[in-house]
Each structure stands twice: as C-alpha cells, then as structure tokens.
C-alpha positions as CSV (number, residue, x, y, z in Angstrom):
1,Q,66.0,172.1,66.6
2,V,67.4,175.5,65.6
3,Q,67.3,178.6,67.7
4,L,67.8,182.1,66.2
5,V,68.3,185.4,68.0
6,E,68.6,188.6,66.1
7,S,70.4,191.8,67.3
8,G,71.7,195.0,65.9
9,G,68.5,196.8,65.0
10,G,68.0,200.5,65.8
11,S,67.2,203.9,64.4
12,V,69.4,205.6,61.8
13,Q,69.3,208.5,59.3
14,A,68.7,207.9,55.6
15,G,72.0,207.1,53.9
16,G,73.4,205.6,57.0
17,S,74.5,202.0,57.8
18,L,73.5,199.3,60.2
19,R,74.7,195.7,60.7
20,L,72.3,193.0,61.9
21,S,73.5,189.8,63.4
22,C,71.7,186.5,64.0
23,A,73.1,184.0,66.5
24,A,72.2,180.4,65.6
25,S,72.3,177.4,67.9
26,G,71.1,173.9,68.1
27,D,71.2,171.6,65.0
28,T,72.7,174.2,62.7
29,Y,74.5,171.6,60.7
30,R,71.1,170.7,59.1
31,N,70.6,174.1,57.6
32,T,70.7,174.4,53.8
33,Y,69.8,178.1,53.5
34,M,69.7,181.0,55.9
35,G,68.0,184.3,55.1
36,W,66.8,187.7,56.2
37,F,63.2,188.8,55.9
38,R,61.4,192.0,56.8
39,Q,57.9,193.1,57.4
40,A,56.5,196.6,57.6
41,P,53.0,197.5,58.9
42,G,50.4,196.8,56.3
43,K,52.8,194.8,54.1
44,E,53.5,191.2,53.6
45,R,56.7,189.6,54.9
46,E,59.3,189.7,52.2
47,G,62.6,188.1,51.7
48,V,65.5,190.5,51.3
49,A,68.6,188.2,51.2
50,A,69.6,184.6,51.5
51,V,72.8,182.5,51.6
52,R,73.4,178.9,50.8
53,A,75.0,177.3,53.8
54,R,77.4,174.9,52.0
55,D,79.1,177.4,49.6
56,D,78.1,180.9,50.6
57,N,76.1,181.5,47.4
58,T,73.9,184.6,47.9
59,Y,70.7,186.0,46.5
60,Y,69.2,189.4,47.0
61,A,65.9,191.1,46.4
62,G,66.1,193.7,43.7
63,S,65.2,196.5,46.2
64,V,68.4,195.9,48.3
65,K,70.8,194.6,45.7
66,G,74.0,196.7,45.8
67,R,73.2,198.1,49.3
68,F,72.9,195.0,51.5
69,T,75.4,192.2,52.0
70,I,74.5,188.9,53.6
71,S,77.2,186.7,55.1
72,Q,77.8,183.8,57.4
73,D,80.8,182.8,59.5
74,N,82.8,179.6,58.9
75,A,81.1,177.8,61.8
76,K,77.7,178.8,60.5
77,S,76.8,180.1,63.9
78,T,76.4,183.7,63.0
79,L,74.4,185.2,60.1
80,S,75.0,188.9,59.3
81,L,73.3,191.5,57.2
82,Q,75.3,194.6,56.4
83,M,73.0,197.4,55.4
84,D,74.4,200.5,53.7
85,T,72.8,203.5,52.0
86,L,69.6,202.9,54.0
87,K,66.4,204.4,52.8
88,P,63.1,205.1,54.7
89,E,61.6,202.3,52.7
90,D,63.8,199.9,54.5
91,T,62.0,200.5,57.8
92,A,60.6,197.2,59.0
93,M,60.9,194.4,61.5
94,Y,63.8,192.2,60.3
95,Y,63.7,188.5,60.9
96,C,66.4,185.8,60.6
97,A,65.4,182.5,59.2
98,A,66.8,179.0,58.6
99,S,65.8,176.3,56.2
100,T,66.6,172.6,56.3
101,R,65.2,171.9,52.8
102,S,66.9,171.2,49.5
103,L,65.5,173.9,47.2
104,G,64.5,173.2,43.7
105,W,65.3,175.0,40.5
106,D,63.1,178.1,41.1
107,P,65.2,180.9,42.6
108,R,62.2,182.5,44.0
109,L,62.1,179.8,46.7
110,R,65.2,181.2,48.2
111,L,63.3,184.3,49.4
112,S,60.0,182.6,50.1
113,E,59.0,182.5,53.7
114,H,57.4,179.1,53.1
115,T,60.9,177.7,52.4
116,Y,62.0,178.4,56.0
117,D,61.5,176.2,59.1
118,Y,62.9,178.3,61.9
119,W,62.6,182.0,62.8
120,G,64.0,184.5,65.2
121,Q,62.0,187.0,67.2
122,G,62.9,190.0,65.0
123,T,64.7,193.2,65.4
124,Q,63.4,196.6,64.5
125,V,65.1,198.8,61.9
126,T,63.9,202.4,61.5
127,V,65.3,204.8,58.9
128,S,64.4,208.4,59.1
129,A,64.5,210.9,56.3
C-alpha cells in the first residue's frame, strides 16, 4: 500500500554532511509514523530518527541527537534526514520506513523496527576518517 524509495547516500569525510531523501507513494495518508533506520555489517538494525505524521513530533536515538534532523514535507510525500558532523560510526545502510499503527505510551516503539509496516530498499552511507 505504501512504496518508499531512498536516495542521497554516498561517501563523505568525517565531519561532513549528507542529506537523505525518501519518496513515499501509495496510501501515504494512512501513515502514523515515518522513520529512518540503519544497519551496519555485524550489527542489528537500529532506529535513528522518527517523526509523527500528524504533527511533526520527532524522536532521535541518543547517538545522533544534535547531529541529525528528520523532517517531512507538508504533503507527507517526502521524508528527509539531514546528517551533519558525520562520524565513521554512522557508516551503514540507511532505510526509510513507514508505520500505519497507533503507538502506545512506550517511546521505544517509535524506533523499533517491529513498529513499521513498509520499508524502502536502502541507501548506503559511508563515512571515512
């Protein structure tokens, strides 16, 4: 019902910036949350940022807080992740995701992969020292 396509990945030097975009199509009006996840080789997929669709409320993993900014356009057709002051530890495949669920009180659910129903194909981000 929802199709997601990421773009904007690439290779940058530590301390640099990169902006990822996710184009959403289909039944996007059903989305309650959208988020960005990442997965590096040998590690579990982790949530890095999420935004509530109806009011732009945001949540960030502690490792990226203050460096990354998640945003959505007014039509909810584009999700972005502005990444500044990049570190080698940020190197990973980054995935865009959308949820149609109403989340409960636990804020951890906002960055849980089990919360999300639809996923993009991923875009690679590589940060060199």
